[in-house]
Short mmCIF file of C-alpha atoms in Angstrom, two decimals:
data_model
loop_
_atom_site.label_atom_id
_atom_site.label_comp_id
_atom_site.label_asym_id
_atom_site.label_seq_id
_atom_site.Cartn_x
_atom_site.Cartn_y
_atom_site.Cartn_z
CA UNK A 1412 0.99 109.24 -0.68
CA UNK A 1413 4.77 109.13 -0.69
CA UNK A 1414 6.94 106.29 -1.99
CA UNK A 1415 9.60 105.05 0.40
CA UNK A 1416 12.99 103.67 -0.53
CA UNK A 1417 11.70 100.13 -0.04
CA UNK A 1418 9.01 100.77 -2.65
CA UNK A 1419 6.03 100.81 -0.29
CA UNK A 1420 3.52 103.64 -0.30
CA UNK A 1421 3.26 105.61 2.93
CA UNK A 1422 0.83 108.32 3.93
CA UNK A 1423 2.20 111.78 3.27
CA UNK A 1424 3.41 113.32 6.51
CA UNK A 1425 3.61 109.98 8.35
CA UNK A 1426 7.25 110.15 9.42
CA UNK A 1427 8.51 107.58 11.90
CA UNK A 1428 9.11 110.13 14.65
CA UNK A 1429 5.39 110.97 14.49
CA UNK A 1430 4.14 107.52 15.51
CA UNK A 1431 4.85 104.39 17.51
CA UNK A 1432 3.45 100.94 16.80
CA UNK A 1433 2.86 97.62 18.51
CA UNK A 1434 0.26 96.91 21.20
CA UNK A 1435 2.56 96.82 24.20
CA UNK A 1436 4.67 99.75 23.02
CA UNK A 1437 1.55 101.89 22.74
CA UNK A 1438 0.32 100.71 26.14
CA UNK A 1439 3.66 101.65 27.68
CA UNK A 1440 3.34 105.11 26.14
CA UNK A 1441 -0.14 105.42 27.65
CA UNK A 1442 1.12 104.33 31.08
CA UNK A 1443 3.89 106.93 30.79
CA UNK A 1444 1.24 109.54 29.88
CA UNK A 1445 3.00 110.46 26.66
CA UNK A 1446 1.22 113.01 24.48
CA UNK A 1447 -0.64 110.81 22.01
CA UNK A 1448 -2.83 112.42 19.37
CA UNK A 1449 -4.85 109.30 18.58
CA UNK A 1450 -4.54 105.53 18.37
CA UNK A 1451 -5.44 103.54 15.28
CA UNK A 1452 -6.50 99.95 15.93
CA UNK A 1453 -7.27 97.22 13.38
CA UNK A 1454 -11.06 96.94 13.41
CA UNK A 1455 -10.83 93.14 13.10
CA UNK A 1456 -8.96 92.74 16.40
CA UNK A 1457 -10.77 92.20 19.69
CA UNK A 1458 -8.50 90.02 21.84
CA UNK A 1459 -7.87 90.51 25.55
CA UNK A 1460 -4.77 92.65 25.01
CA UNK A 1461 -6.63 94.93 22.63
CA UNK A 1462 -9.47 95.24 25.16
CA UNK A 1463 -6.89 96.19 27.80
CA UNK A 1464 -5.43 98.78 25.43
CA UNK A 1465 -8.87 100.26 24.70
CA UNK A 1466 -9.70 100.50 28.40
CA UNK A 1467 -6.37 102.20 29.11
CA UNK A 1468 -6.86 104.66 26.23
CA UNK A 1469 -10.32 105.52 27.56
CA UNK A 1470 -8.87 106.06 31.04
CA UNK A 1471 -6.21 108.39 29.63
CA UNK A 1472 -8.77 110.13 27.37
CA UNK A 1473 -6.88 109.32 24.19
CA UNK A 1474 -9.08 108.95 21.08
CA UNK A 1475 -9.16 105.50 19.43
CA UNK A 1476 -10.17 104.94 15.81
CA UNK A 1477 -10.91 101.45 14.48
CA UNK A 1478 -9.52 101.17 10.93
CA UNK A 1479 -8.83 98.53 8.25
CA UNK A 1480 -5.42 96.85 8.33
CA UNK A 1481 -4.60 98.47 4.98
CA UNK A 1482 -4.73 101.87 6.67
CA UNK A 1483 -2.09 100.77 9.19
CA UNK A 1484 0.06 99.26 6.43
CA UNK A 1485 0.12 102.61 4.67
CA UNK A 1486 1.67 104.14 7.78
CA UNK A 1487 4.27 101.42 8.39
CA UNK A 1488 5.10 98.01 6.94
CA UNK A 1489 6.80 96.93 10.16
CA UNK A 1490 5.12 94.54 12.61
CA UNK A 1491 2.55 96.97 13.98
CA UNK A 1492 0.37 94.18 15.46
CA UNK A 1493 -2.71 96.11 14.41
CA UNK A 1494 -1.94 99.16 16.56
CA UNK A 1495 -0.38 102.49 15.61
CA UNK A 1496 -0.33 105.59 17.83
CA UNK A 1497 0.12 109.03 16.33
CA UNK A 1498 2.24 111.09 18.72
CA UNK A 1499 1.50 114.73 19.29
CA UNK A 1500 4.33 117.14 18.60
CA UNK A 1501 3.14 119.43 21.40
CA UNK A 1502 1.80 119.33 24.94
CA UNK A 1503 -1.87 120.21 25.14
CA UNK A 1504 -2.94 123.01 27.45
CA UNK A 1505 -5.90 123.32 29.80
CA UNK A 1506 -8.51 125.76 28.51
CA UNK A 1507 -9.59 126.56 32.08
CA UNK A 1508 -6.01 127.54 32.94
CA UNK A 1509 -5.69 129.74 29.83
CA UNK A 1510 -8.90 131.64 30.61
CA UNK A 1511 -8.12 131.99 34.30
CA UNK A 1512 -4.64 133.32 33.52
CA UNK A 1513 -6.06 135.90 31.10
CA UNK A 1514 -8.62 137.14 33.61
CA UNK A 1515 -6.07 137.21 36.46
CA UNK A 1516 -3.89 139.52 34.34
CA UNK A 1517 -6.82 141.75 33.41
CA UNK A 1518 -6.75 140.58 29.79
CA UNK A 1519 -9.85 139.86 27.71
CA UNK A 1520 -9.21 136.38 26.28
CA UNK A 1521 -9.27 135.78 22.54
CA UNK A 1522 -9.77 132.08 21.78
CA UNK A 1523 -9.83 130.57 18.29
CA UNK A 1524 -12.12 127.55 17.98
CA UNK A 1525 -11.48 125.31 14.96
CA UNK A 1526 -14.40 123.08 14.05
CA UNK A 1527 -13.23 120.10 11.93
CA UNK A 1528 -10.18 121.73 10.34
CA UNK A 1529 -8.44 118.56 9.16
CA UNK A 1530 -5.71 119.74 6.79
CA UNK A 1531 -2.38 119.74 8.63
CA UNK A 1532 -0.87 122.57 6.60
CA UNK A 1533 -3.95 124.74 6.98
CA UNK A 1534 -3.82 124.14 10.72
CA UNK A 1535 -0.12 125.06 10.85
CA UNK A 1536 -0.72 128.25 8.87
CA UNK A 1537 -3.63 129.20 11.15
CA UNK A 1538 -1.50 128.61 14.24
CA UNK A 1539 1.27 130.80 12.81
CA UNK A 1540 -1.13 133.71 12.24
CA UNK A 1541 -2.82 133.22 15.62
CA UNK A 1542 0.48 133.25 17.52
CA UNK A 1543 1.76 136.31 15.65
CA UNK A 1544 -1.47 138.17 16.38
CA UNK A 1545 -1.49 137.31 20.08
CA UNK A 1546 -4.43 134.89 20.18
CA UNK A 1547 -4.39 133.29 23.62
CA UNK A 1548 -5.21 129.71 22.59
CA UNK A 1549 -6.62 127.44 19.89
CA UNK A 1550 -9.37 124.99 20.83
CA UNK A 1551 -9.83 121.82 18.74
CA UNK A 1552 -11.86 118.61 19.10
CA UNK A 1553 -10.21 115.29 19.96
CA UNK A 1554 -11.69 113.73 16.83
CA UNK A 1555 -12.08 115.27 13.40
CA UNK A 1556 -9.14 117.66 13.68
CA UNK A 1557 -5.76 117.87 11.98
CA UNK A 1558 -3.05 115.74 13.54
CA UNK A 1559 -0.53 117.98 15.25
CA UNK A 1560 2.63 116.37 13.93
CA UNK A 1561 6.02 117.58 12.73
CA UNK A 1562 4.47 118.86 9.49
CA UNK A 1563 2.04 121.02 11.45
CA UNK A 1564 4.84 122.43 13.60
CA UNK A 1565 6.97 123.10 10.54
CA UNK A 1566 4.13 124.84 8.67
CA UNK A 1567 3.44 126.95 11.76
CA UNK A 1568 7.09 128.16 11.61
CA UNK A 1569 7.46 127.00 15.21
CA UNK A 1570 4.40 128.91 16.46
CA UNK A 1571 2.95 125.71 17.94
CA UNK A 1572 5.87 125.67 20.38
CA UNK A 1573 4.50 128.88 21.93
CA UNK A 1574 0.75 128.99 21.29
CA UNK A 1575 -1.41 126.96 23.72
CA UNK A 1576 -3.54 124.34 21.97
CA UNK A 1577 -6.43 122.89 23.95
CA UNK A 1578 -8.23 119.71 22.99
CA UNK A 1579 -11.85 118.96 23.89
CA UNK A 1580 -13.52 115.56 23.97
CA UNK A 1581 -16.76 117.30 23.00
CA UNK A 1582 -16.40 120.69 21.29
CA UNK A 1583 -20.04 121.61 21.96
CA UNK A 1584 -19.65 121.31 25.73
CA UNK A 1585 -16.26 123.05 25.63
CA UNK A 1586 -17.73 126.06 23.81
CA UNK A 1587 -20.71 126.01 26.15
CA UNK A 1588 -18.24 126.25 29.05
CA UNK A 1589 -16.47 129.20 27.39
CA UNK A 1590 -19.86 130.89 27.13
CA UNK A 1591 -20.51 130.21 30.82
CA UNK A 1592 -17.15 131.79 31.65
CA UNK A 1593 -18.26 135.00 29.98
CA UNK A 1594 -16.85 134.76 26.46
CA UNK A 1595 -18.82 136.11 23.53
CA UNK A 1596 -19.22 133.31 20.96
CA UNK A 1597 -18.75 134.59 17.40
CA UNK A 1598 -19.23 132.32 14.39
CA UNK A 1599 -17.78 133.20 11.01
CA UNK A 1600 -20.28 132.04 8.39
CA UNK A 1601 -21.52 133.01 4.97
CA UNK A 1602 -25.07 132.36 6.22
CA UNK A 1603 -25.49 135.93 7.46
CA UNK A 1604 -25.60 139.44 6.06
CA UNK A 1605 -23.74 140.92 9.03
CA UNK A 1606 -20.14 141.89 8.24
CA UNK A 1607 -17.30 141.14 10.65
CA UNK A 1608 -16.83 144.88 11.22
CA UNK A 1609 -20.13 144.91 13.11
CA UNK A 1610 -19.01 142.41 15.73
CA UNK A 1611 -17.50 143.58 19.01
CA UNK A 1612 -14.16 141.81 19.46
CA UNK A 1613 -13.02 144.05 22.31
CA UNK A 1614 -14.80 141.82 24.85
CA UNK A 1615 -13.72 138.29 25.85
CA UNK A 1616 -14.26 136.34 22.63
CA UNK A 1617 -14.29 132.83 21.23
CA UNK A 1618 -14.13 132.97 17.43
CA UNK A 1619 -15.38 129.83 15.68
CA UNK A 1620 -14.11 128.92 12.23
CA UNK A 1621 -15.53 125.90 10.40
CA UNK A 1622 -14.28 123.48 7.79
CA UNK A 1623 -14.15 124.46 4.14
CA UNK A 1624 -16.42 121.55 3.24
CA UNK A 1625 -19.18 121.86 5.84
CA UNK A 1626 -18.64 125.14 7.67
CA UNK A 1627 -19.54 125.32 11.35
CA UNK A 1628 -21.67 122.51 12.78
CA UNK A 1629 -25.30 123.28 13.59
CA UNK A 1630 -24.84 122.60 17.29
CA UNK A 1631 -22.05 125.17 17.58
CA UNK A 1632 -24.09 127.65 15.57
CA UNK A 1633 -26.85 127.28 18.16
CA UNK A 1634 -24.43 128.32 20.91
CA UNK A 1635 -23.26 131.42 19.06
CA UNK A 1636 -24.01 134.93 20.27
CA UNK A 1637 -23.11 136.55 16.95
CA UNK A 1638 -22.85 135.52 13.30
CA UNK A 1639 -20.56 137.47 10.98
CA UNK A 1640 -19.15 137.07 7.51
CA UNK A 1641 -16.09 138.29 5.66
CA UNK A 1642 -17.28 140.74 2.97
CA UNK A 1643 -16.51 139.45 -0.51
CA UNK A 1644 -16.26 141.56 -3.68
CA UNK A 1645 -14.97 139.14 -6.29
CA UNK A 1646 -16.37 136.28 -8.31
CA UNK A 1647 -15.13 133.52 -6.01
CA UNK A 1648 -17.37 133.13 -2.98
CA UNK A 1649 -14.97 131.82 -0.36
CA UNK A 1650 -11.44 132.07 1.03
CA UNK A 1651 -9.08 129.32 2.08
CA UNK A 1652 -9.81 128.69 5.76
CA UNK A 1653 -6.31 129.71 6.89
CA UNK A 1654 -6.66 133.02 5.02
CA UNK A 1655 -10.16 133.53 6.42
CA UNK A 1656 -8.83 132.96 9.94
CA UNK A 1657 -6.14 135.57 9.35
CA UNK A 1658 -8.68 138.14 8.13
CA UNK A 1659 -10.98 137.57 11.13
CA UNK A 1660 -8.18 137.51 13.69
CA UNK A 1661 -6.67 140.77 12.51
CA UNK A 1662 -10.05 142.52 12.51
CA UNK A 1663 -10.31 141.48 16.15
CA UNK A 1664 -6.79 142.76 16.86
CA UNK A 1665 -7.52 146.04 15.02
CA UNK A 1666 -10.58 146.63 17.19
CA UNK A 1667 -8.69 145.86 20.37
CA UNK A 1668 -5.85 148.22 19.53
CA UNK A 1669 -8.08 151.12 18.45
CA UNK A 1670 -10.27 150.77 21.54
CA UNK A 1671 -7.37 151.42 23.92
#
């Protein structure tokens, strides 16, 4: 939490340029097809205007989360009318277009799939490494992912202005589609004895990285073609997820460069 000049507590990272509030203001943004990350709606409200907002959000495929009023008050103390929309700091890309463009140029796509990475600064750091390394896109779920706001862009050192980010309503079906398109699905997990050096990253690849708390979901593990781990030699058993992403990505890049 951060304390504002007026004395109220506000969620860290919730700067006014990152959100809009008010039922009609959010509906206007939806009609204008603005890039909205998600909409928070007071769970106690269910009037006709709210129903209209929910229907419009569903039509525009914008995630809606029903929350207590206290959650909204932590974002803004202005008259939010029970509705706050978090604006995305980027334009989302189409995964189909990214893959098709890679194949049309004779490039083997390298896609980074982030399963429930919720920390904004971790996400920004991952995006920075991915862009520097030449990863073709990041794929995230609509729900359960870090909000791509000004903090994320800042932490990425501007990388999110260049790196395509694709958002899937259902990550399982999105990864299943990547598999259908010919990508090798590689999951990074400690639940294997196979080191990352044994994976073949020279082929079209989707690399899945999971949350620090829960790892990769079981359903995504079931879709995976390969399971690999980062070899560890110290007393601590795990790396920060942004560091782990960097290690995995650069092993993939090393393989691709040495195979040429």
